[in-house]
Coordinates of C-alpha atoms and ligand atoms in Angstrom, one line a residue:
M7 CA -60.2 -29.2 -20.8
T8 CA -57.1 -27.1 -20.1
T9 CA -56.6 -23.7 -21.6
A10 CA -53.5 -22.3 -23.2
F11 CA -53.5 -19.2 -21.0
P12 CA -54.8 -19.9 -17.4
H13 CA -55.9 -16.9 -15.5
S14 CA -53.5 -15.9 -13.0
S15 CA -53.9 -13.3 -10.3
T16 CA -50.2 -12.8 -10.2
P17 CA -49.1 -9.8 -12.5
L18 CA -47.2 -10.6 -15.4
I19 CA -43.8 -9.0 -14.9
R20 CA -40.8 -9.0 -17.1
P21 CA -42.0 -11.8 -19.6
D22 CA -38.6 -11.5 -21.4
K23 CA -36.5 -11.8 -18.3
D24 CA -34.9 -15.1 -19.3
R25 CA -33.1 -13.2 -22.0
F26 CA -31.3 -10.9 -19.6
L27 CA -30.0 -13.3 -17.1
A28 CA -26.5 -12.7 -17.9
E29 CA -24.7 -10.4 -15.2
E30 CA -23.0 -8.4 -17.9
N31 CA -26.2 -7.7 -20.0
P32 CA -26.3 -4.0 -19.6
F33 CA -30.2 -3.9 -20.2
E34 CA -30.3 -6.3 -17.3
A35 CA -28.1 -4.1 -15.3
M36 CA -30.4 -1.3 -15.9
M37 CA -33.7 -3.2 -15.4
S38 CA -32.6 -4.9 -12.0
R39 CA -31.8 -1.3 -10.5
F40 CA -35.1 0.1 -12.1
D41 CA -37.1 -3.0 -10.5
H42 CA -35.5 -2.2 -7.1
A43 CA -36.4 1.5 -7.3
A44 CA -39.9 0.9 -8.6
Q45 CA -40.6 -1.5 -5.8
R46 CA -39.4 1.3 -3.2
L47 CA -41.7 3.8 -4.8
S48 CA -44.7 1.5 -5.1
L49 CA -44.8 2.2 -8.6
D50 CA -48.3 1.1 -10.0
Q51 CA -48.3 -1.7 -12.5
G52 CA -49.4 0.3 -15.5
L53 CA -46.6 2.8 -15.2
Y54 CA -44.3 0.2 -14.4
K55 CA -45.0 -1.5 -17.8
V56 CA -44.7 1.8 -19.5
L57 CA -41.4 2.7 -18.0
R58 CA -39.6 -0.6 -18.7
S59 CA -40.4 -0.5 -22.4
P60 CA -38.6 1.8 -24.9
E61 CA -40.9 4.0 -27.0
K62 CA -39.1 3.4 -30.2
Q63 CA -36.4 0.9 -31.4
I64 CA -35.1 1.6 -35.0
I65 CA -32.6 -0.9 -36.9
V66 CA -31.3 0.3 -40.2
S67 CA -28.8 -0.9 -42.7
V68 CA -26.0 1.6 -43.5
P69 CA -24.7 0.8 -47.0
F70 CA -21.6 2.9 -48.2
L71 CA -18.7 2.8 -50.4
R72 CA -15.3 1.8 -49.2
D73 CA -12.5 3.7 -50.4
S74 CA -11.6 0.7 -52.7
G75 CA -14.9 1.1 -54.3
E76 CA -16.4 -1.9 -52.7
V77 CA -19.9 -1.6 -51.1
E78 CA -20.2 -2.6 -47.4
V79 CA -23.3 -2.7 -45.3
Y80 CA -23.3 -2.1 -41.5
T81 CA -26.1 -2.1 -39.0
G82 CA -27.2 0.9 -37.0
Y83 CA -29.7 1.4 -34.2
R84 CA -31.4 4.3 -32.6
V85 CA -33.6 3.8 -29.5
L86 CA -35.9 6.5 -28.0
Y87 CA -36.6 5.1 -24.4
N88 CA -38.9 7.7 -23.0
T89 CA -39.8 11.3 -24.2
S90 CA -42.5 12.3 -21.7
R91 CA -40.3 15.1 -20.2
G92 CA -39.2 16.6 -23.5
P93 CA -37.1 15.7 -26.7
A94 CA -35.0 12.5 -26.6
K95 CA -31.2 13.3 -25.8
G96 CA -28.6 10.6 -26.3
G97 CA -25.1 10.0 -27.9
I98 CA -24.1 7.9 -31.0
R99 CA -21.5 5.2 -30.5
F100 CA -19.4 3.6 -33.3
D101 CA -18.1 0.4 -32.0
L102 CA -17.9 -3.3 -32.7
N103 CA -19.5 -4.2 -29.7
V104 CA -22.7 -2.2 -30.2
T105 CA -25.9 -4.3 -29.6
L106 CA -29.6 -3.4 -29.5
D107 CA -29.6 -4.5 -25.8
E108 CA -26.8 -2.1 -25.2
V109 CA -28.3 0.9 -27.0
K110 CA -31.6 0.1 -25.1
A111 CA -29.8 0.3 -21.9
L112 CA -27.9 3.4 -22.7
A113 CA -31.1 5.2 -23.9
A114 CA -32.9 4.1 -20.5
W115 CA -29.9 5.5 -18.6
M116 CA -30.0 8.8 -20.6
T117 CA -33.9 9.1 -19.6
W118 CA -33.1 8.7 -15.8
K119 CA -29.8 10.8 -16.0
C120 CA -31.7 13.6 -17.6
A121 CA -34.5 13.5 -14.9
V122 CA -31.9 13.2 -12.1
V123 CA -30.4 16.5 -13.3
N124 CA -33.9 17.9 -13.8
I125 CA -33.4 18.8 -17.5
P126 CA -36.4 18.9 -19.9
F127 CA -35.2 16.0 -21.9
G128 CA -36.2 12.2 -22.5
G129 CA -33.5 9.7 -23.2
S130 CA -32.3 8.0 -26.4
K131 CA -29.0 6.5 -27.7
G132 CA -27.7 5.1 -31.2
G133 CA -24.9 3.3 -32.4
V134 CA -23.4 1.7 -35.7
V135 CA -21.7 -1.6 -35.3
C136 CA -18.2 -0.7 -37.0
D137 CA -14.5 -0.5 -36.2
P138 CA -13.6 3.1 -36.6
A139 CA -9.9 2.1 -36.2
N140 CA -10.1 0.4 -39.6
L141 CA -12.0 3.2 -41.4
S142 CA -10.7 6.3 -43.1
N143 CA -12.0 9.5 -42.4
A144 CA -14.0 9.5 -45.7
E145 CA -15.6 6.3 -44.9
L146 CA -16.5 7.5 -41.5
E147 CA -18.1 10.6 -43.0
R148 CA -20.2 8.4 -45.6
I149 CA -21.3 6.2 -42.6
T150 CA -22.2 9.1 -40.5
R151 CA -24.2 10.8 -43.5
R152 CA -25.9 7.6 -44.5
Y153 CA -26.8 6.6 -40.9
T154 CA -28.2 10.1 -40.4
A155 CA -30.4 10.1 -43.4
A156 CA -31.8 6.7 -42.3
I157 CA -32.9 7.8 -38.9
I158 CA -33.8 11.4 -40.1
E159 CA -37.5 11.1 -39.3
T160 CA -36.9 10.8 -35.6
L161 CA -34.2 13.5 -35.5
G162 CA -34.9 17.2 -34.7
P163 CA -34.3 19.9 -31.9
D164 CA -37.9 19.1 -30.8
S165 CA -37.7 15.2 -31.0
D166 CA -34.4 13.5 -30.8
V167 CA -30.9 15.2 -30.4
P168 CA -27.8 13.2 -30.7
A169 CA -24.4 13.9 -29.0
P170 CA -20.9 12.3 -29.2
D171 CA -20.2 9.0 -27.5
V172 CA -17.6 6.3 -27.8
N173 CA -15.5 6.7 -30.8
T174 CA -17.6 9.7 -32.1
N175 CA -16.5 13.5 -31.7
E176 CA -17.4 17.0 -32.5
G177 CA -16.5 16.2 -36.4
V178 CA -18.9 13.7 -36.4
M179 CA -21.6 15.9 -34.9
A180 CA -20.8 18.4 -37.7
W181 CA -21.5 15.9 -40.3
I182 CA -24.9 15.1 -38.8
M183 CA -25.8 18.6 -38.4
D184 CA -24.9 19.2 -42.2
T185 CA -26.7 16.3 -43.4
Y186 CA -29.9 17.2 -41.3
S187 CA -29.6 20.7 -42.4
M188 CA -29.5 19.8 -46.1
H189 CA -32.6 17.6 -45.8
K190 CA -34.5 20.7 -44.1
R191 CA -33.1 23.2 -46.5
H192 CA -31.9 25.4 -43.9
T193 CA -29.3 25.4 -41.0
V194 CA -30.4 23.6 -37.9
T195 CA -27.8 23.8 -35.2
A196 CA -30.0 22.5 -32.3
V197 CA -30.3 19.0 -33.9
V198 CA -27.0 17.8 -32.1
T199 CA -24.8 19.0 -29.3
G200 CA -21.2 18.5 -28.7
K201 CA -20.6 20.4 -32.0
P202 CA -17.6 22.6 -32.5
V203 CA -17.9 25.9 -30.8
A204 CA -17.4 27.7 -34.1
M205 CA -20.6 26.3 -35.5
G206 CA -22.9 26.5 -32.4
G207 CA -21.3 24.6 -29.8
S208 CA -21.0 25.6 -26.3
L209 CA -17.9 26.7 -24.4
G210 CA -17.3 24.1 -21.7
R211 CA -19.1 21.2 -23.2
R212 CA -15.8 19.3 -24.0
E213 CA -14.8 19.5 -20.4
A214 CA -18.2 19.0 -18.9
T215 CA -18.6 15.5 -18.0
G216 CA -15.0 15.3 -16.2
R217 CA -16.0 18.6 -14.5
G218 CA -19.1 17.0 -13.1
C219 CA -17.2 13.9 -12.0
M220 CA -14.8 16.3 -10.2
L221 CA -17.7 18.2 -8.7
V222 CA -19.7 15.2 -7.3
T223 CA -16.4 13.4 -6.0
R224 CA -15.7 16.7 -4.1
E225 CA -19.1 16.7 -2.6
A226 CA -18.8 13.1 -1.8
L227 CA -15.5 13.6 0.1
K228 CA -17.0 16.5 1.9
R229 CA -20.0 14.3 2.8
L230 CA -17.8 11.7 4.3
K231 CA -15.8 14.2 6.0
L232 CA -12.6 13.1 4.1
P233 CA -10.1 15.6 3.1
V234 CA -10.1 16.9 -0.6
Q235 CA -6.5 17.9 -0.4
G236 CA -4.3 14.9 -1.1
A237 CA -7.2 12.4 -1.9
R238 CA -5.5 9.5 -3.8
V239 CA -7.4 9.1 -7.2
A240 CA -7.3 6.3 -9.7
V241 CA -8.8 6.7 -13.2
Q242 CA -9.5 4.0 -15.7
G243 CA -9.8 5.3 -19.2
F244 CA -7.9 8.4 -20.2
G245 CA -10.1 9.9 -23.1
N246 CA -12.4 12.8 -22.7
V247 CA -14.0 12.0 -19.6
G248 CA -11.1 10.3 -17.8
S249 CA -8.3 12.7 -18.5
I250 CA -10.3 15.9 -17.9
A251 CA -11.7 14.4 -14.6
A252 CA -7.8 13.7 -13.6
E253 CA -6.8 17.1 -14.7
L254 CA -9.6 18.9 -12.7
M255 CA -9.3 16.7 -9.4
E256 CA -5.6 17.4 -9.5
A257 CA -6.4 21.2 -9.7
Q258 CA -8.4 20.7 -6.6
G259 CA -5.6 19.3 -4.7
M260 CA -6.4 15.7 -5.2
R261 CA -3.6 13.4 -6.0
V262 CA -4.0 11.3 -9.1
V263 CA -1.9 8.2 -8.4
A264 CA -3.1 5.8 -11.3
V265 CA -4.4 6.2 -14.7
S266 CA -5.0 3.8 -17.6
D267 CA -6.1 3.4 -21.1
K268 CA -6.9 0.3 -23.3
S269 CA -3.1 -0.4 -23.5
G270 CA -2.7 -0.5 -19.6
G271 CA -1.9 1.9 -16.8
V272 CA 0.7 3.8 -14.9
Y273 CA 1.1 4.3 -11.2
H274 CA 3.0 6.7 -8.8
E275 CA 2.3 6.6 -5.2
K276 CA 3.3 10.4 -4.8
G277 CA 1.1 11.3 -7.6
L278 CA 1.5 11.4 -11.5
D279 CA 2.0 14.5 -13.6
V280 CA -1.5 14.7 -15.2
Q281 CA -0.4 17.3 -17.6
A282 CA 2.7 15.3 -18.7
L283 CA 0.4 12.2 -19.3
I284 CA -2.2 14.6 -21.4
Q285 CA 0.7 15.6 -23.6
H286 CA 1.8 12.2 -24.1
V287 CA -1.7 10.9 -25.2
R288 CA -2.0 14.0 -27.4
Q289 CA 1.0 12.8 -29.7
R290 CA -1.1 9.6 -30.1
K291 CA 0.9 7.5 -27.7
F292 CA -0.5 4.9 -25.5
L293 CA 0.1 5.1 -21.7
A294 CA 1.8 1.7 -22.0
E295 CA 4.6 3.5 -23.8
Y296 CA 5.0 6.3 -20.8
A297 CA 8.4 5.9 -19.2
E298 CA 8.2 8.1 -15.9
A299 CA 6.1 5.9 -13.7
Q300 CA 5.5 2.1 -12.6
H301 CA 3.2 0.0 -15.1
L302 CA 0.1 -1.7 -14.1
T303 CA -2.7 -3.6 -15.8
N304 CA -6.2 -2.4 -16.1
E305 CA -7.5 -5.0 -13.7
E306 CA -4.8 -4.0 -11.1
L307 CA -5.7 -0.4 -11.5
L308 CA -9.3 -1.3 -10.3
T309 CA -8.0 -2.8 -7.1
V310 CA -5.3 -0.2 -6.5
D311 CA -4.8 1.4 -3.0
C312 CA -6.6 4.7 -3.4
D313 CA -9.5 7.0 -1.9
V314 CA -11.4 7.6 -5.0
L315 CA -11.6 5.2 -8.1
V316 CA -13.0 6.7 -11.3
P317 CA -14.0 4.0 -13.9
A318 CA -14.1 6.2 -17.0
A319 CA -13.7 3.7 -20.0
L320 CA -16.5 0.9 -20.5
E321 CA -19.2 -0.9 -18.9
N322 CA -19.0 -4.0 -16.7
V323 CA -15.6 -3.5 -15.4
I324 CA -16.5 -3.9 -11.7
T325 CA -18.2 -7.2 -11.4
S326 CA -18.9 -9.9 -8.7
K327 CA -15.4 -11.2 -9.6
N328 CA -13.3 -8.1 -8.6
A329 CA -15.7 -6.0 -6.5
A330 CA -14.5 -7.5 -3.2
K331 CA -10.8 -6.4 -4.0
V332 CA -11.8 -2.6 -4.7
K333 CA -10.0 -0.6 -1.9
A334 CA -11.2 2.8 -2.7
R335 CA -13.6 4.4 -0.5
I336 CA -15.5 6.3 -3.2
I337 CA -16.3 5.1 -6.6
C338 CA -17.1 7.8 -9.1
E339 CA -18.8 6.2 -12.2
G340 CA -17.6 8.4 -15.2
A341 CA -18.3 5.7 -17.9
N342 CA -22.0 4.5 -18.2
G343 CA -22.8 1.2 -16.5
P344 CA -19.2 0.4 -15.3
T345 CA -20.5 -1.7 -12.2
T346 CA -22.7 -4.7 -12.4
A347 CA -25.9 -5.3 -10.2
N348 CA -24.1 -8.1 -8.5
A349 CA -21.0 -6.0 -7.8
D350 CA -23.3 -3.4 -6.3
R351 CA -24.2 -5.8 -3.4
I352 CA -20.5 -6.5 -2.5
L353 CA -19.5 -2.9 -2.8
E354 CA -22.4 -1.9 -0.3
E355 CA -21.6 -4.5 2.1
N356 CA -17.7 -3.3 2.2
G357 CA -19.1 0.2 2.7
V358 CA -17.9 1.6 -0.6
F359 CA -19.7 5.1 -1.5
V360 CA -20.8 4.6 -5.0
I361 CA -21.5 7.8 -7.1
P362 CA -23.8 6.3 -9.8
D363 CA -23.3 6.9 -13.5
I364 CA -26.7 8.6 -13.9
L365 CA -25.5 11.2 -11.4
A366 CA -21.7 11.2 -11.7
N367 CA -21.5 11.6 -15.5
A368 CA -24.6 14.0 -15.9
G369 CA -22.4 16.8 -16.4
G370 CA -22.0 16.2 -20.2
V371 CA -25.8 16.2 -20.9
T372 CA -26.2 19.0 -18.6
V373 CA -24.1 21.2 -20.8
S374 CA -25.5 19.8 -23.7
Y375 CA -28.6 21.1 -22.6
F376 CA -27.1 24.5 -22.2
E377 CA -25.8 24.1 -25.8
W378 CA -29.3 23.3 -27.1
V379 CA -30.7 26.3 -25.1
Q380 CA -28.0 28.6 -26.6
D381 CA -28.6 27.4 -30.1
R382 CA -32.4 28.0 -29.8
G383 CA -32.0 31.3 -28.3
G384 CA -29.2 32.4 -30.6
F385 CA -27.3 33.8 -27.6
F386 CA -24.3 32.4 -26.4
W387 CA -22.8 32.3 -23.0
D388 CA -19.1 32.8 -21.7
E389 CA -17.4 29.8 -20.1
D390 CA -17.6 31.0 -16.6
T391 CA -21.4 31.2 -16.9
V392 CA -21.6 27.8 -18.3
N393 CA -19.3 26.4 -15.6
Q394 CA -21.1 28.2 -12.6
R395 CA -24.6 26.8 -13.9
L396 CA -23.2 23.3 -14.3
E397 CA -21.7 23.2 -10.8
R398 CA -25.2 24.5 -9.4
I399 CA -27.0 21.7 -11.1
M400 CA -24.5 19.1 -10.1
V401 CA -24.3 20.1 -6.3
Q402 CA -28.0 20.4 -6.2
S403 CA -28.4 17.0 -7.7
F404 CA -25.9 15.5 -5.5
D405 CA -27.7 16.7 -2.7
E406 CA -31.2 15.6 -3.9
V407 CA -29.8 12.1 -4.6
A408 CA -28.0 11.8 -1.2
G409 CA -31.1 13.2 0.4
M410 CA -33.4 10.5 -1.1
A411 CA -30.8 7.8 -0.3
A412 CA -30.7 8.9 3.3
R413 CA -34.5 9.0 3.6
H414 CA -34.8 5.6 2.6
A415 CA -31.7 4.2 4.0
I416 CA -30.6 2.9 0.6
N417 CA -27.4 3.5 -1.5
L418 CA -27.0 6.4 -3.9
R419 CA -27.6 4.4 -7.0
I420 CA -31.2 3.4 -5.9
G421 CA -31.7 6.8 -4.6
A422 CA -30.9 8.3 -7.9
Y423 CA -33.2 5.8 -9.9
M424 CA -36.0 6.5 -7.4
L425 CA -35.6 10.2 -8.0
A426 CA -35.6 9.8 -11.7
I427 CA -38.5 7.3 -12.0
D428 CA -40.6 9.5 -9.6
R429 CA -40.0 12.7 -11.8
V430 CA -40.7 10.7 -15.1
A431 CA -43.6 9.0 -13.6
A432 CA -45.2 12.2 -12.3
V433 CA -45.1 13.8 -15.9
H434 CA -46.8 10.5 -17.1
R435 CA -49.6 10.8 -14.6
M436 CA -50.1 14.5 -15.3
R437 CA -50.3 13.8 -19.1
G438 CA -52.5 10.8 -18.9
M439 CA -52.5 8.2 -21.5
Y440 CA -53.4 9.2 -25.2
A441 CA -55.5 6.3 -26.5
Ligands
LIG14 P1 -13.1 8.2 -25.2 O1 -13.3 7.3 -26.5 O2 -12.8 9.7 -25.3 O3 -12.2 7.5 -24.2 C1 -12.3 6.2 -23.7 C2 -11.0 5.7 -23.0 O4 -11.1 4.5 -22.4 C3 -9.7 5.8 -23.9 O5 -8.5 6.3 -23.0 C4 -9.5 4.3 -24.0 O6 -8.0 4.0 -24.4 C5 -10.0 3.8 -22.8 N1 -10.4 2.4 -23.0 C6 -11.0 1.7 -24.0 N2 -11.1 0.4 -23.9 C7 -10.6 0.1 -22.7 C8 -10.2 -1.1 -21.8 N3 -10.7 -2.2 -22.2 N4 -9.7 -0.8 -20.4 C9 -9.3 0.4 -19.9 N5 -9.4 1.5 -20.8 C10 -9.9 1.5 -22.0 O7 -14.5 8.2 -24.4 P2 -15.2 9.0 -23.5 O8 -16.0 10.0 -24.1 O9 -14.1 9.5 -22.3 O10 -16.3 8.0 -22.7 C11 -15.8 7.1 -21.6 C12 -17.1 6.6 -20.9 O11 -17.9 7.8 -20.5 C13 -18.2 5.9 -21.9 O12 -18.7 4.9 -21.1 C14 -19.2 7.0 -22.4 O13 -20.4 6.5 -22.6 C15 -19.3 7.7 -20.9 N6 -19.9 9.1 -21.1 C16 -19.1 10.0 -21.9 C17 -19.6 11.3 -21.9 C18 -19.1 12.3 -22.7 O14 -19.3 13.6 -22.6 N7 -17.8 12.0 -23.4 C19 -20.8 11.6 -21.1 C20 -21.3 10.6 -20.2 C21 -20.9 9.4 -20.3

């Protein structure tokens, strides 16, 4: 007689692997790096299973009234990946491409990111499947408030703290804070970060992610004994992260030779005028309409001749198809998940020094942490204090990741995952298992 489930001494790992075979599935991108780092750490099977599973996945329907009076229903997600080190922390994204797998991957990345910079948060992420470009401000407000109400049990300064992400901004955070506060019957500023400064936001938060990118790029150039002055930089994405990274890198003496947005990019061998580009974009114009430079496509930007490439737009832009053509010596991942695992292997063979997303763009969550601390303390810091404390954390985290990578003769990405997983696993061991 045969049994349906014969005994096997082989541990059952990743039973759902078949669902994640696609190179561009972000959860697969996260998991393949996690697996590599977990193996290097000889993570025990029990913790391996715990850390590869999101703690909580919430799917909600978000009904709302269109301005026309019609009822529409969108889908919203919130995933809390791991809260062993502290409250969950993670942005909210409004985009047509939002999927549960993407939100899970982003929530996991937040967990590892907070551990890399050693701030006392776990990781979460949320999103609503919608196209903000085709919604009025009033419709966006109704969606935001209804989504907030739908996930309100998970939210709170001690449990889950959202922040802005793609297509959400400080105005959206103000609506979330207000909705939450109305339910609680008192004002709770620390329930979100990335708020307007006038209502409990932190000075320096808007610039923090781009500033962090600049700081780790400067450290990488120093480590590789390459000059900071005149280093040629190409930036994909000219929104919050990309434009500020470009501005601050230029201020350090680097030469920004190419930038792009979703309309395409501009290039100038001798260096672009970043301030003029920022003014251009502030007038709600696309870079494709900028006249003072040569034009190039987003695909061309990624393989342009430069020293530093900063992908600061989307996931999966550097893949097995174009990685071999990348000419940059350093990639600073401003975006979350811009490089696939297959591309990692090619970049490593070609000696490209990749500063991984969970380190490179951690400046944002670091100053979000400062904002949460300031809100809870009711005492606000000046911008220099914020920037100095951010610099200390980013430089120290870069050194710790680079040290881990050097000790294990691995790349910085796996070094960063090892550092993060080790920190999260240590807390799980100390806390033990609630049963
Ligand atoms: P944003 O909306 O301010 O800017 C996005 C930019 O990318 C815009 O210039 C847009 O035109 C461009 N873009 C969109 N589609 C593109 C395409 N197909 N090709 C090229 N460019 C395209 O967003 P942001 O806040 O700057 O976030 C960018 C990335 O950084 C995201 O991956 C986000 O998750 C990540 N990130 C942001 C923060 C933060 O504090 N804002 C923190 C950590 C990570």
